[in-house]
mmCIF file of C-alpha atoms in Angstrom:
data_model
loop_
_atom_site.group_PDB
_atom_site.id
_atom_site.type_symbol
_atom_site.label_atom_id
_atom_site.label_comp_id
_atom_site.label_asym_id
_atom_site.label_seq_id
_atom_site.Cartn_x
_atom_site.Cartn_y
_atom_site.Cartn_z
ATOM 1 C CA MET W 231 121.552 98.725 96.456
ATOM 2 C CA GLY W 232 122.928 102.898 96.493
ATOM 3 C CA ALA W 233 125.710 103.510 95.032
ATOM 4 C CA ALA W 234 128.237 106.469 96.159
ATOM 5 C CA ASN W 235 128.119 109.526 94.579
ATOM 6 C CA THR W 236 131.346 109.070 93.251
ATOM 7 C CA ALA W 237 133.614 106.585 91.117
ATOM 8 C CA GLU W 238 136.710 106.541 89.582
ATOM 9 C CA SER W 239 137.959 105.215 86.076
ATOM 10 C CA SER W 240 140.634 103.814 85.079
ATOM 11 C CA LEU W 241 140.665 105.889 82.152
ATOM 12 C CA TYR W 242 142.787 109.072 82.481
ATOM 13 C CA GLU W 243 143.259 112.531 80.854
ATOM 14 C CA ASP W 244 146.304 114.693 80.442
ATOM 15 C CA SER W 245 147.250 117.211 82.629
ATOM 16 C CA LEU W 246 150.350 119.738 82.576
ATOM 17 C CA LYS W 247 152.877 120.283 85.381
ATOM 18 C CA SER W 248 155.629 122.856 84.516
ATOM 19 C CA SER W 249 159.202 121.963 86.111
ATOM 20 C CA ASN W 250 160.100 124.801 88.813
ATOM 21 C CA SER W 251 163.204 125.778 86.837
ATOM 22 C CA GLY W 252 163.460 127.925 84.096
ATOM 23 C CA LYS W 253 163.686 125.628 81.573
ATOM 24 C CA LEU W 254 160.886 125.059 78.780
ATOM 25 C CA ASN W 255 160.054 121.911 81.049
ATOM 26 C CA VAL W 256 156.800 120.224 80.773
ATOM 27 C CA THR W 257 156.002 116.821 82.213
ATOM 28 C CA ILE W 258 152.409 115.165 81.309
ATOM 29 C CA ILE W 259 150.909 113.380 84.094
ATOM 30 C CA LYS W 260 147.984 110.543 83.764
ATOM 31 C CA VAL W 261 145.312 112.294 86.098
ATOM 32 C CA PRO W 262 141.722 109.643 86.289
ATOM 33 C CA ARG W 263 138.626 111.179 85.860
ATOM 34 C CA LYS W 264 135.673 110.766 87.681
ATOM 35 C CA ILE W 265 131.998 111.228 87.573
ATOM 36 C CA THR W 266 130.100 113.435 90.677
ATOM 37 C CA LEU W 267 126.383 113.915 91.100
ATOM 38 C CA LEU W 268 125.980 117.325 91.927
ATOM 39 C CA THR W 269 122.026 117.354 93.136
ATOM 40 C CA PRO W 270 121.267 116.073 96.789
ATOM 41 C CA LEU W 271 119.138 112.351 96.684
ATOM 42 C CA HIS W 272 115.754 111.958 98.232
ATOM 43 C CA ASP W 273 115.155 109.776 100.795
ATOM 44 C CA GLY W 274 113.260 106.113 100.678
ATOM 45 C CA SER W 275 113.212 102.725 101.650
ATOM 46 C CA LYS W 276 116.444 100.512 101.363
ATOM 47 C CA ASN W 277 114.557 97.341 100.597
ATOM 48 C CA ASP W 278 116.398 95.323 102.575
ATOM 49 C CA GLY W 279 113.104 93.639 104.429
ATOM 50 C CA SER W 280 113.363 95.478 107.944
ATOM 51 C CA GLY W 281 110.636 97.873 106.524
ATOM 52 C CA GLY W 282 111.981 100.562 108.222
ATOM 53 C CA LYS W 283 115.692 101.852 107.392
ATOM 54 C CA LEU W 284 116.070 104.304 104.302
ATOM 55 C CA GLN W 285 118.626 104.823 101.598
ATOM 56 C CA LYS W 286 119.354 108.068 99.422
ATOM 57 C CA ALA W 287 118.527 108.005 95.529
ATOM 58 C CA MET W 288 116.960 108.889 93.369
ATOM 59 C CA ILE W 289 113.040 109.524 92.165
ATOM 60 C CA TYR W 290 111.174 109.567 89.312
ATOM 61 C CA ASP W 291 110.331 113.119 87.729
ATOM 62 C CA ASN W 292 113.398 114.631 88.992
ATOM 63 C CA LYS W 293 116.319 116.355 87.492
ATOM 64 C CA TYR W 294 119.992 115.508 88.272
ATOM 65 C CA GLU W 295 123.252 117.221 87.479
ATOM 66 C CA PHE W 296 125.860 115.294 87.561
ATOM 67 C CA ALA W 297 129.483 116.581 85.937
ATOM 68 C CA VAL W 298 133.029 114.951 85.025
ATOM 69 C CA THR W 299 136.120 116.010 87.058
ATOM 70 C CA LEU W 300 139.464 115.294 87.598
ATOM 71 C CA MET W 301 140.811 113.390 90.393
ATOM 72 C CA ASN W 302 142.857 116.201 91.315
ATOM 73 C CA GLY W 303 140.301 119.074 91.011
ATOM 74 C CA ASP W 304 141.480 119.813 87.727
ATOM 75 C CA GLU W 305 138.991 120.777 84.933
ATOM 76 C CA PRO W 306 139.083 118.260 82.029
ATOM 77 C CA ALA W 307 140.575 119.353 79.131
ATOM 78 C CA ASN W 308 138.129 119.555 76.048
ATOM 79 C CA GLY W 309 135.016 119.233 78.689
ATOM 80 C CA SER W 310 132.520 120.644 76.261
ATOM 81 C CA GLN W 311 132.882 117.395 73.897
ATOM 82 C CA TYR W 312 131.924 115.087 76.716
ATOM 83 C CA CYS W 313 129.052 112.956 75.290
ATOM 84 C CA TRP W 314 126.356 111.208 78.159
ATOM 85 C CA ALA W 315 124.745 107.817 78.312
ATOM 86 C CA ILE W 316 123.053 105.655 81.076
ATOM 87 C CA GLU W 317 122.865 102.176 80.951
ATOM 88 C CA TYR W 318 120.790 99.986 83.259
ATOM 89 C CA VAL W 319 119.606 96.021 83.364
ATOM 90 C CA SER W 320 115.532 96.385 83.305
ATOM 91 C CA PRO W 321 113.788 94.282 85.256
ATOM 92 C CA ASP W 322 110.638 93.315 83.030
ATOM 93 C CA THR W 323 112.992 92.813 79.737
ATOM 94 C CA SER W 324 113.634 89.543 78.721
ATOM 95 C CA LYS W 325 116.367 87.779 80.135
ATOM 96 C CA GLY W 326 118.019 90.626 81.998
ATOM 97 C CA GLN W 327 118.702 92.900 79.072
ATOM 98 C CA MET W 328 121.093 95.310 79.831
ATOM 99 C CA VAL W 329 119.111 98.949 77.376
ATOM 100 C CA ARG W 330 120.970 101.631 77.031
ATOM 101 C CA LYS W 331 120.452 105.092 76.226
ATOM 102 C CA GLU W 332 122.915 108.191 74.763
ATOM 103 C CA LEU W 333 121.730 111.418 76.130
ATOM 104 C CA GLY W 334 124.531 113.168 73.192
ATOM 105 C CA ASN W 335 126.859 115.921 73.767
ATOM 106 C CA LEU W 336 125.895 117.698 76.568
ATOM 107 C CA GLY W 337 129.434 119.271 78.287
ATOM 108 C CA SER W 338 131.289 118.292 81.018
ATOM 109 C CA LYS W 339 128.046 118.905 83.203
ATOM 110 C CA ALA W 340 125.232 116.897 81.971
ATOM 111 C CA LYS W 341 121.449 117.625 84.012
ATOM 112 C CA ILE W 342 119.770 114.367 83.366
ATOM 113 C CA GLU W 343 115.820 114.084 84.180
ATOM 114 C CA ILE W 344 114.693 110.951 85.748
ATOM 115 C CA ASP W 345 111.762 110.888 83.011
ATOM 116 C CA ASP W 346 111.485 107.194 82.739
ATOM 117 C CA LEU W 347 109.552 104.563 84.659
ATOM 118 C CA ASP W 348 111.422 101.748 83.465
ATOM 119 C CA PHE W 349 114.485 103.378 85.464
ATOM 120 C CA CYS W 350 112.616 103.062 88.865
ATOM 121 C CA GLY W 351 113.947 100.204 91.036
ATOM 122 C CA CYS W 352 116.925 99.913 89.248
ATOM 123 C CA ASP W 353 120.429 100.443 89.679
ATOM 124 C CA LEU W 354 121.107 103.533 86.862
ATOM 125 C CA THR W 355 124.593 103.265 85.741
ATOM 126 C CA VAL W 356 125.706 107.293 83.741
ATOM 127 C CA LYS W 357 128.136 107.018 81.525
ATOM 128 C CA ALA W 358 130.434 109.986 80.529
ATOM 129 C CA TYR W 359 132.971 109.364 77.270
ATOM 130 C CA LEU W 360 134.787 112.115 74.456
ATOM 131 C CA ASP W 361 135.469 109.635 71.686
ATOM 132 C CA ASP W 362 135.043 106.435 72.352
ATOM 133 C CA PRO W 363 131.469 104.650 73.716
ATOM 134 C CA ASP W 364 133.255 102.311 74.961
ATOM 135 C CA GLN W 365 136.296 104.264 77.277
ATOM 136 C CA SER W 366 133.945 106.391 79.897
ATOM 137 C CA CYS W 367 133.931 106.808 83.432
ATOM 138 C CA GLU W 368 131.114 106.106 84.749
ATOM 139 C CA LEU W 369 128.674 106.707 88.549
ATOM 140 C CA VAL W 370 126.284 104.005 89.227
ATOM 141 C CA GLN W 371 123.275 105.357 91.408
ATOM 142 C CA PHE W 372 120.106 103.671 91.945
ATOM 143 C CA VAL W 373 117.043 105.264 91.682
ATOM 144 C CA HIS W 374 113.839 104.487 94.047
ATOM 145 C CA ASN W 375 110.525 102.435 93.593
ATOM 146 C CA ARG W 376 107.862 104.956 92.375
ATOM 147 C CA PHE W 377 105.941 103.681 95.947
ATOM 148 C CA ARG W 378 109.352 104.667 97.791
ATOM 149 C CA TRP W 379 108.612 104.686 101.344
ATOM 150 C CA PHE W 380 107.400 100.627 100.535
ATOM 151 C CA ASP W 381 110.205 98.161 101.319
ATOM 152 C CA ALA W 382 110.438 95.828 98.453
ATOM 153 C CA LYS W 383 111.632 92.821 100.166
ATOM 154 C CA ARG W 384 108.981 92.882 102.430
ATOM 155 C CA VAL W 385 106.614 93.361 99.113
ATOM 156 C CA GLN W 386 107.907 90.712 97.375
ATOM 157 C CA THR W 387 107.723 88.033 100.148
ATOM 158 C CA GLN W 388 103.702 89.193 101.436
ATOM 159 C CA VAL W 389 103.290 88.684 97.102
ATOM 160 C CA GLN W 390 104.669 85.154 97.110
ATOM 161 C CA GLU W 391 102.337 84.499 100.518
ATOM 162 C CA ARG W 392 99.768 85.605 98.574
ATOM 163 C CA MET W 393 100.422 83.231 95.371
ATOM 164 C CA GLN W 394 100.463 80.594 97.665
ATOM 165 C CA GLU W 395 98.207 81.258 99.378
ATOM 166 C CA PRO W 396 95.664 83.692 98.328
ATOM 167 C CA TRP W 397 93.293 84.002 101.538
ATOM 168 C CA ARG W 398 96.019 85.760 102.961
ATOM 169 C CA ILE W 399 94.482 89.141 101.116
ATOM 170 C CA ASP W 400 93.077 91.154 103.460
ATOM 171 C CA GLN W 401 91.247 94.357 103.638
ATOM 172 C CA GLY W 402 92.033 95.034 107.013
ATOM 173 C CA SER W 403 90.202 98.222 108.225
ATOM 174 C CA SER W 404 89.245 99.381 104.768
ATOM 175 C CA SER W 405 86.577 99.352 102.489
ATOM 176 C CA LEU W 406 88.033 97.119 99.565
ATOM 177 C CA CYS W 407 86.269 94.027 100.255
ATOM 178 C CA GLY W 408 85.439 94.127 96.221
ATOM 179 C CA MET W 409 89.421 94.672 95.637
ATOM 180 C CA ALA W 410 90.265 91.661 97.596
ATOM 181 C CA ALA W 411 87.883 89.135 96.121
ATOM 182 C CA LEU W 412 88.478 90.270 92.998
ATOM 183 C CA TYR W 413 92.958 89.018 93.470
ATOM 184 C CA TYR W 414 91.572 86.715 95.250
ATOM 185 C CA VAL W 415 90.161 84.964 92.325
ATOM 186 C CA THR W 416 92.558 86.457 90.372
ATOM 187 C CA ILE W 417 94.997 84.515 91.838
ATOM 188 C CA LYS W 418 92.940 81.292 91.743
ATOM 189 C CA ARG W 419 93.143 81.286 87.692
ATOM 190 C CA SER W 420 96.723 82.970 87.563
ATOM 191 C CA PRO W 421 99.201 83.853 90.208
ATOM 192 C CA ASP W 422 101.781 84.781 88.096
ATOM 193 C CA ARG W 423 99.053 87.595 86.884
ATOM 194 C CA TYR W 424 98.719 88.607 90.369
ATOM 195 C CA ARG W 425 102.422 88.992 90.758
ATOM 196 C CA LYS W 426 102.968 91.236 87.492
ATOM 197 C CA ILE W 427 100.179 93.405 89.041
ATOM 198 C CA ALA W 428 101.719 93.682 92.034
ATOM 199 C CA HIS W 429 105.473 94.228 91.142
ATOM 200 C CA GLU W 430 104.821 96.501 88.303
ATOM 201 C CA LEU W 431 102.520 98.558 90.449
ATOM 202 C CA HIS W 432 105.166 99.326 93.893
ATOM 203 C CA ARG W 433 108.395 99.351 91.370
ATOM 204 C CA THR W 434 106.996 101.672 88.252
ATOM 205 C CA GLY W 435 103.673 102.915 89.661
ATOM 206 C CA LEU W 436 101.201 101.309 86.819
ATOM 207 C CA CYS W 437 100.120 98.189 85.393
ATOM 208 C CA LYS W 438 99.441 97.175 81.771
ATOM 209 C CA ILE W 439 97.346 93.737 81.692
ATOM 210 C CA ASP W 440 96.258 92.681 78.479
ATOM 211 C CA ASP W 441 94.718 95.937 76.708
ATOM 212 C CA PHE W 442 94.078 97.349 80.511
ATOM 213 C CA SER W 443 95.521 99.863 82.681
ATOM 214 C CA ILE W 444 95.973 100.355 86.108
ATOM 215 C CA LYS W 445 97.286 103.847 87.707
ATOM 216 C CA PRO W 446 96.751 105.088 91.272
ATOM 217 C CA SER W 447 96.395 108.456 92.188
ATOM 218 C CA ASP W 448 99.843 110.345 92.648
ATOM 219 C CA SER W 449 99.014 111.011 95.627
ATOM 220 C CA MET W 450 99.624 107.441 96.680
ATOM 221 C CA TYR W 451 103.095 107.013 95.447
ATOM 222 C CA GLU W 452 104.238 109.099 99.078
ATOM 223 C CA ILE W 453 102.406 107.576 101.432
ATOM 224 C CA LYS W 454 104.885 106.082 104.253
ATOM 225 C CA PRO W 455 104.130 102.641 106.281
ATOM 226 C CA LYS W 456 104.384 104.395 109.091
ATOM 227 C CA ASP W 457 101.881 107.729 108.347
ATOM 228 C CA SER W 458 98.938 107.616 110.902
ATOM 229 C CA ASP W 459 97.004 107.590 108.273
ATOM 230 C CA TYR W 460 98.241 104.436 106.317
ATOM 231 C CA GLN W 461 97.898 102.300 109.830
ATOM 232 C CA HIS W 462 94.685 103.505 110.356
ATOM 233 C CA MET W 463 93.914 101.424 107.339
ATOM 234 C CA ARG W 464 95.309 97.946 109.310
ATOM 235 C CA MET W 465 97.016 96.329 105.345
ATOM 236 C CA TRP W 466 99.507 94.677 104.780
ATOM 237 C CA GLU W 467 102.261 96.650 102.181
ATOM 238 C CA ALA W 468 101.089 94.411 99.436
ATOM 239 C CA ASP W 469 97.650 94.006 99.827
ATOM 240 C CA TRP W 470 97.327 98.268 100.334
ATOM 241 C CA ILE W 471 99.114 98.725 97.134
ATOM 242 C CA VAL W 472 97.330 96.809 95.033
ATOM 243 C CA LEU W 473 94.007 96.451 96.260
ATOM 244 C CA ALA W 474 94.012 100.498 96.830
ATOM 245 C CA GLY W 475 96.404 100.633 93.948
ATOM 246 C CA THR W 476 93.778 98.950 91.762
ATOM 247 C CA ARG W 477 90.553 100.948 93.196
ATOM 248 C CA SER W 478 92.024 104.655 92.848
ATOM 249 C CA SER W 479 92.379 103.653 89.716
ATOM 250 C CA GLU W 480 89.359 102.927 89.223
ATOM 251 C CA SER W 481 87.854 105.777 90.789
ATOM 252 C CA ASN W 482 85.432 108.952 89.606
ATOM 253 C CA LEU W 483 85.234 110.191 93.104
ATOM 254 C CA GLY W 484 89.347 111.098 93.931
ATOM 255 C CA TYR W 485 89.692 107.826 96.045
ATOM 256 C CA HIS W 486 93.350 108.268 97.211
ATOM 257 C CA GLY W 487 94.162 105.435 98.941
ATOM 258 C CA ILE W 488 93.089 106.285 102.838
ATOM 259 C CA GLU W 489 90.131 105.960 104.484
ATOM 260 C CA THR W 490 89.694 108.875 106.914
ATOM 261 C CA GLY W 491 85.924 109.655 106.548
ATOM 262 C CA SER W 492 82.152 108.444 105.656
ATOM 263 C CA TRP W 493 83.614 110.065 101.947
ATOM 264 C CA ASP W 494 86.840 107.808 101.832
ATOM 265 C CA GLN W 495 84.211 104.589 102.155
ATOM 266 C CA PHE W 496 82.084 105.901 99.964
ATOM 267 C CA THR W 497 84.836 106.259 97.529
ATOM 268 C CA ALA W 498 85.988 103.593 97.785
ATOM 269 C CA ILE W 499 82.568 101.308 97.413
ATOM 270 C CA ASN W 500 83.357 98.369 95.006
ATOM 271 C CA TRP W 501 80.038 99.104 92.675
ATOM 272 C CA PRO W 502 78.729 96.096 91.104
ATOM 273 C CA GLY W 503 79.788 96.614 87.646
ATOM 274 C CA MET W 504 83.240 97.647 88.011
ATOM 275 C CA MET W 505 83.254 94.572 90.017
ATOM 276 C CA GLU W 506 82.311 92.579 86.936
ATOM 277 C CA ASP W 507 84.206 94.244 84.727
ATOM 278 C CA LEU W 508 87.411 93.853 86.429
ATOM 279 C CA VAL W 509 86.813 89.846 87.114
ATOM 280 C CA LYS W 510 87.356 90.007 83.189
ATOM 281 C CA LYS W 511 89.692 92.771 82.564
ATOM 282 C CA ILE W 512 92.169 92.480 85.754
ATOM 283 C CA ALA W 513 91.737 88.509 86.916
ATOM 284 C CA GLY W 514 91.489 87.436 83.102
ATOM 285 C CA TYR W 515 88.162 85.418 83.058
ATOM 286 C CA GLY W 516 86.954 84.427 79.760
ATOM 287 C CA ASN W 517 83.711 84.044 80.729
ATOM 288 C CA VAL W 518 82.154 86.713 83.375
ATOM 289 C CA LYS W 519 77.887 86.888 83.886
ATOM 290 C CA SER W 520 76.082 88.675 86.947
ATOM 291 C CA VAL W 521 72.687 87.688 88.816
ATOM 292 C CA GLY W 522 70.732 89.814 91.142
ATOM 293 C CA ILE W 523 73.694 92.454 91.729
ATOM 294 C CA GLY W 524 71.466 95.838 89.847
ATOM 295 C CA LEU W 525 73.476 99.261 90.728
ATOM 296 C CA MET W 526 69.304 99.585 93.293
ATOM 297 C CA HIS W 527 69.200 95.756 93.623
ATOM 298 C CA PRO W 528 70.640 96.049 97.452
ATOM 299 C CA VAL W 529 68.493 99.513 98.254
ATOM 300 C CA VAL W 530 65.418 97.189 96.693
ATOM 301 C CA LYS W 531 65.583 94.390 98.547
ATOM 302 C CA LYS W 532 66.223 96.087 102.070
ATOM 303 C CA LEU W 533 62.945 98.239 101.531
ATOM 304 C CA PHE W 534 60.629 95.253 101.025
ATOM 305 C CA SER W 535 62.423 92.326 103.226
ATOM 306 C CA TYR W 536 60.408 91.197 106.063
ATOM 307 C CA LYS W 537 60.676 88.890 108.562
ATOM 308 C CA GLY W 538 59.048 85.567 107.928
ATOM 309 C CA GLU W 539 59.663 85.776 104.195
ATOM 310 C CA ASP W 540 59.585 83.215 101.551
ATOM 311 C CA VAL W 541 63.580 81.933 101.670
ATOM 312 C CA SER W 542 62.948 79.345 98.721
ATOM 313 C CA ALA W 543 64.561 81.691 95.551
ATOM 314 C CA ALA W 544 67.250 82.332 97.864
ATOM 315 C CA LEU W 545 68.204 78.644 98.730
ATOM 316 C CA SER W 546 67.688 77.908 95.005
ATOM 317 C CA ASP W 547 70.062 80.293 94.247
ATOM 318 C CA LEU W 548 72.841 78.813 96.487
ATOM 319 C CA LYS W 549 71.715 75.463 95.568
ATOM 320 C CA GLN W 550 72.707 76.815 92.077
ATOM 321 C CA ILE W 551 75.893 79.328 93.229
ATOM 322 C CA ASP W 552 77.283 75.539 95.125
ATOM 323 C CA GLY W 553 76.684 73.671 90.951
ATOM 324 C CA PHE W 554 78.658 76.336 89.809
ATOM 325 C CA LYS W 555 81.638 75.738 92.456
ATOM 326 C CA THR W 556 81.614 72.128 91.600
ATOM 327 C CA LYS W 557 82.198 72.736 87.791
ATOM 328 C CA GLY W 558 85.787 74.551 89.446
ATOM 329 C CA HIS W 559 83.923 78.034 88.205
ATOM 330 C CA GLN W 560 85.004 80.968 90.852
ATOM 331 C CA VAL W 561 81.720 82.922 92.526
ATOM 332 C CA LEU W 562 81.643 86.368 94.225
ATOM 333 C CA LEU W 563 79.182 87.185 96.564
ATOM 334 C CA MET W 564 77.842 90.691 97.325
ATOM 335 C CA ILE W 565 75.816 89.978 100.891
ATOM 336 C CA ASP W 566 75.542 92.310 103.896
ATOM 337 C CA ALA W 567 78.956 91.739 105.618
ATOM 338 C CA ASN W 568 75.363 90.205 108.405
ATOM 339 C CA MET W 569 75.079 87.278 107.248
ATOM 340 C CA ILE W 570 78.975 86.245 108.031
ATOM 341 C CA GLY W 571 77.843 86.475 112.004
ATOM 342 C CA ASP W 572 74.551 84.260 111.494
ATOM 343 C CA THR W 573 72.180 87.900 112.046
ATOM 344 C CA PRO W 574 69.142 88.269 109.977
ATOM 345 C CA ASN W 575 69.058 91.880 108.819
ATOM 346 C CA TYR W 576 65.451 93.788 107.468
ATOM 347 C CA SER W 577 67.020 97.166 108.012
ATOM 348 C CA VAL W 578 67.357 99.611 104.327
ATOM 349 C CA GLY W 579 69.713 101.896 107.015
ATOM 350 C CA ASP W 580 72.564 99.186 107.042
ATOM 351 C CA ILE W 581 72.905 98.725 103.424
ATOM 352 C CA GLN W 582 76.001 100.461 104.203
ATOM 353 C CA ASN W 583 77.423 96.874 105.193
ATOM 354 C CA SER W 584 77.581 95.615 101.656
ATOM 355 C CA HIS W 585 80.490 93.422 101.649
ATOM 356 C CA TRP W 586 82.008 91.216 98.272
ATOM 357 C CA VAL W 587 83.202 87.073 99.391
ATOM 358 C CA VAL W 588 84.009 83.991 97.479
ATOM 359 C CA TYR W 589 81.609 80.910 98.023
ATOM 360 C CA GLU W 590 84.058 78.405 98.497
ATOM 361 C CA GLY W 591 81.378 75.395 98.620
ATOM 362 C CA GLY W 592 81.395 72.792 101.501
ATOM 363 C CA LEU W 593 76.961 73.388 101.574
ATOM 364 C CA SER W 594 75.286 71.995 103.867
ATOM 365 C CA ASP W 595 70.945 72.450 104.109
ATOM 366 C CA SER W 596 69.135 71.585 107.366
ATOM 367 C CA LYS W 597 66.780 72.268 109.709
ATOM 368 C CA GLY W 598 66.376 75.539 108.652
ATOM 369 C CA ARG W 599 70.261 76.197 108.664
ATOM 370 C CA VAL W 600 72.411 76.378 105.745
ATOM 371 C CA GLY W 601 76.289 75.829 105.684
ATOM 372 C CA PHE W 602 79.092 77.057 103.533
ATOM 373 C CA LYS W 603 82.242 78.624 102.955
ATOM 374 C CA VAL W 604 83.356 81.764 102.219
ATOM 375 C CA TYR W 605 86.765 83.734 101.766
ATOM 376 C CA THR W 606 86.787 87.194 103.390
ATOM 377 C CA TRP W 607 89.054 89.272 105.846
ATOM 378 C CA GLY W 608 92.320 87.949 105.223
ATOM 379 C CA PHE W 609 90.467 84.021 106.895
ATOM 380 C CA ASP W 610 91.350 80.959 105.621
ATOM 381 C CA PRO W 611 87.999 79.270 104.528
ATOM 382 C CA ALA W 612 89.036 76.243 105.521
ATOM 383 C CA SER W 613 90.007 77.144 109.110
ATOM 384 C CA ILE W 614 89.021 80.104 109.364
ATOM 385 C CA ARG W 615 92.152 81.120 110.711
ATOM 386 C CA LYS W 616 93.810 84.200 109.549
ATOM 387 C CA TYR W 617 98.227 85.923 109.812
ATOM 388 C CA ASP W 618 97.427 89.283 112.505
ATOM 389 C CA LEU W 619 100.411 92.183 111.353
ATOM 390 C CA THR W 620 102.846 90.888 113.830
ATOM 391 C CA GLY W 621 102.580 87.614 111.135
ATOM 392 C CA ALA W 622 101.488 85.265 113.769
ATOM 393 C CA LEU W 623 98.439 83.198 112.667
ATOM 394 C CA SER W 624 95.410 82.831 114.750
ATOM 395 C CA ILE W 625 93.837 80.709 116.707
ATOM 396 C CA PRO W 626 90.027 79.101 113.949
ATOM 397 C CA ARG W 627 87.478 81.913 114.841
ATOM 398 C CA PRO W 628 84.344 80.712 113.852
ATOM 399 C CA GLU W 629 82.249 83.078 115.944
ATOM 400 C CA VAL W 630 83.630 85.938 113.114
ATOM 401 C CA VAL W 631 82.725 83.391 110.129
ATOM 402 C CA MET W 632 79.949 81.437 111.562
ATOM 403 C CA THR W 633 78.798 79.927 108.003
ATOM 404 C CA PRO W 634 81.026 76.706 107.856
ATOM 405 C CA ASN W 635 79.073 75.272 110.755
ATOM 406 C CA GLY W 636 75.776 76.823 109.613
ATOM 407 C CA ILE W 637 74.004 79.930 109.861
ATOM 408 C CA SER W 638 69.978 80.487 109.561
ATOM 409 C CA ASN W 639 68.258 80.212 106.320
ATOM 410 C CA GLU W 640 66.681 84.118 107.219
ATOM 411 C CA ALA W 641 70.141 85.242 107.813
ATOM 412 C CA PHE W 642 70.891 84.283 104.818
ATOM 413 C CA GLU W 643 67.924 84.920 101.934
ATOM 414 C CA SER W 644 67.396 89.252 104.313
ATOM 415 C CA ASN W 645 71.348 89.810 104.111
ATOM 416 C CA TYR W 646 72.402 88.131 100.559
ATOM 417 C CA TYR W 647 71.973 90.248 96.580
ATOM 418 C CA GLY W 648 73.575 88.091 94.186
ATOM 419 C CA TYR W 649 76.633 86.827 92.892
ATOM 420 C CA ILE W 650 78.926 86.909 89.677
ATOM 421 C CA GLU W 651 80.204 83.771 87.805
ATOM 422 C CA ALA W 652 83.296 83.237 86.266
ATOM 423 C CA SER W 653 84.990 80.382 84.323
#
């Protein structure tokens, strides 16, 4: 996508050449002009789908010096009179409209700051002219995406796959279960809304959706897919940009998209109040309510849970939740992850296993066991299969997500906290 650092023009500038004789005989030679980039470029993804190939390009928030010279190496005449402009096609304008910005009279050398996020991911045409803006020499140079190390073609492919199969969203080894559930129901309501967020976050590093802004920590922009800390997350590129980027934007504790220790995992916690708010603002659901998911509710529940306690209230909630799903509502369950493995849990020490899943119906209730489908961990709720990072689809894994085949009433009750209903 990048261009060479010099470009010829069909326009010419006069250059004088004296004859070798003693006579006053001057010839006017027409010499083409060119623009040369004097500032070194920066590495970033080639965006060709390879995931690893790099290219040189400009980056946001840096200055680059350009110069007008003649092709024969001479200084241009009237160099101080050169005006400059930049043109580009913004991906976010309707019908790919050309945007032109006049930079004014800067002389034969111009320092241009890449100070507009809309330049990111675009071929920027730098132009220099004397009298007529339409008679200029020019140089085309690519500006890296804000997440410049992440291959745009791979990200776009992954986004399209998730728009078709939302369950592909996978938190990997991160603590971003809430963000995964959030974007799963976002796609359920509006695939285009998800695509806008993913596209704009990758390209410009931020996104405004309605009146709400998503702005990750600046440190995330320089993370590379080959970094060991990133690979430790075991996440697809599109999922990391969207899920970690959104959580970083909402963090008051400094979540930077990488989880290398207990503090990082703590800063990634998807607090109930935040989740309810984001289901409205990001997913765009008009009616959102939460039941039983107050900040201290999991702690209180674990403190007073005991083996053999009455499970009827929790089962009543489950039937109500199934009724919401039957009506077409989306329900995010706040649970302890032990539920998915059919393991009753009464220990307050395991509160760290709090987990968000999305209820997908199929309720059965027989002989002290309940069965139902959930979206979690990148598994297809219907088949309990998922894609690994090589793109291979696994065999069904019912031993991992046991809820469709049934779990004990105690496993449900002891690990169930509450839910968010959205419609």
